[in-house]
CSV table of C-alpha atoms in Angstrom, one decimal:
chain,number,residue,atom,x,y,z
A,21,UNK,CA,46.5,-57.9,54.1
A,22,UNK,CA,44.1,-55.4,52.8
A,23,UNK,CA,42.0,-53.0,55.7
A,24,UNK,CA,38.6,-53.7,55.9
A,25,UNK,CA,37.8,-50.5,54.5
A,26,UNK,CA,39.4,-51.5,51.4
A,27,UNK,CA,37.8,-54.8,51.3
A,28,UNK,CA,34.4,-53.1,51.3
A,29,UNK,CA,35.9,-50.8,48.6
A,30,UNK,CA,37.3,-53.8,47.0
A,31,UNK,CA,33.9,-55.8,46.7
A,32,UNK,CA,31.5,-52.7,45.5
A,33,UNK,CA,34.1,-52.9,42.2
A,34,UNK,CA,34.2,-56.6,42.3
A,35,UNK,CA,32.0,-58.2,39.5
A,36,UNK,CA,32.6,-61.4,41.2
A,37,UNK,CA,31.5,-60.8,44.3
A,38,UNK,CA,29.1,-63.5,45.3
A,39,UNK,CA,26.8,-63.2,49.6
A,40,UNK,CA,28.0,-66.2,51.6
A,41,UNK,CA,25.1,-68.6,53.6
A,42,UNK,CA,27.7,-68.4,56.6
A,43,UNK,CA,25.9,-66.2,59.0
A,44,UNK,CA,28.8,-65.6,61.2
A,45,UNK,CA,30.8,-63.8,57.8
A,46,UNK,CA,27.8,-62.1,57.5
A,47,UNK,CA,27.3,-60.6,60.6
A,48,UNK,CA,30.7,-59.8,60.4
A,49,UNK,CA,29.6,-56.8,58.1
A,50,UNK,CA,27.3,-55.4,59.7
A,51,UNK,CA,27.1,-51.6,59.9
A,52,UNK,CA,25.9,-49.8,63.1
A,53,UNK,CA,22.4,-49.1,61.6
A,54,UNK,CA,22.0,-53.6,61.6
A,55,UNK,CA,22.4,-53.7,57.3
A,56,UNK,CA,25.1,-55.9,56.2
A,57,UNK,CA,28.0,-53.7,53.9
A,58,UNK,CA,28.9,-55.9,50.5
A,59,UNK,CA,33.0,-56.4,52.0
A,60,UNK,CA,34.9,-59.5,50.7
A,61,UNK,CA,34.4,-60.6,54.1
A,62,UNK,CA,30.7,-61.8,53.0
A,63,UNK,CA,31.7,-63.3,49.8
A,64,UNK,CA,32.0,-66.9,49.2
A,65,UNK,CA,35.3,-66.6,47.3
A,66,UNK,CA,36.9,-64.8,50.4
A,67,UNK,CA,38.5,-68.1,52.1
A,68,UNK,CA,39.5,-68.6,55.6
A,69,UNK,CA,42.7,-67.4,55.0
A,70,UNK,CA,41.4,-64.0,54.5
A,71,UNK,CA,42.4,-64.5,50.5
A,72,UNK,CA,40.0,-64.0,47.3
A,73,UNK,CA,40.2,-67.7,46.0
A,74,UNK,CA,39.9,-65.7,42.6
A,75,UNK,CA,42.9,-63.8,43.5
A,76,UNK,CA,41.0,-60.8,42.3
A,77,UNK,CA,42.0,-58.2,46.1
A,78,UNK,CA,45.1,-57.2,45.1
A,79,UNK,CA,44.4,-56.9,40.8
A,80,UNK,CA,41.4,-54.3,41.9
A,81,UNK,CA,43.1,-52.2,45.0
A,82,UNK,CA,46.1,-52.0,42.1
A,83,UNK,CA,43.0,-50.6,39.5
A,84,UNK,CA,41.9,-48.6,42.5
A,85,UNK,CA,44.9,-46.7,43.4
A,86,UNK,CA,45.6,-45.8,39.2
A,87,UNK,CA,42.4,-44.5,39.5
A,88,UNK,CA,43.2,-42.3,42.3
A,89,UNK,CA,46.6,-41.4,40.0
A,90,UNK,CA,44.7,-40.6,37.3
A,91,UNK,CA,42.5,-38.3,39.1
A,92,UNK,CA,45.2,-36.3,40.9
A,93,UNK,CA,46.4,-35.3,37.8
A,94,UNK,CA,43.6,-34.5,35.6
């Protein structure tokens, strides 16, 4: 299961990425300064079982860590 500093990576490069109406996921992402961070937590595709019903998590950490490849390198 991803960190949930990745799945606040994971949903600023998410396209799909939708705000939930359950206030209790959203107040889950909450920052210390009371604004609510865009995580996977507060997206409606993010189910119960902590999994993107699009099965998109995994697809854009994997795009995520070939971008930090590529970078090393160039």
């Amino acid at each position: 299961m991803a960190s949930k500093d990745q799945l606040r990576r994971v949903a600023e490069k998410c396209s799909e990425h939708r705000y939930t109406s359950d206030d209790e996921r959203m107040m889950s992402s909450v920052n210390p300064s009371g604004y609510v961070v865009k995580s996977c937590e507060n997206c409606v595709h993010f189910t119960r079982n902590h999994k993107c019903d699009l099965d998109l998590t995994d697809e854009i950490l994997t795009n995520m860590a070939m971008e930090m490849d590529y970078d090393e390198w160039s």
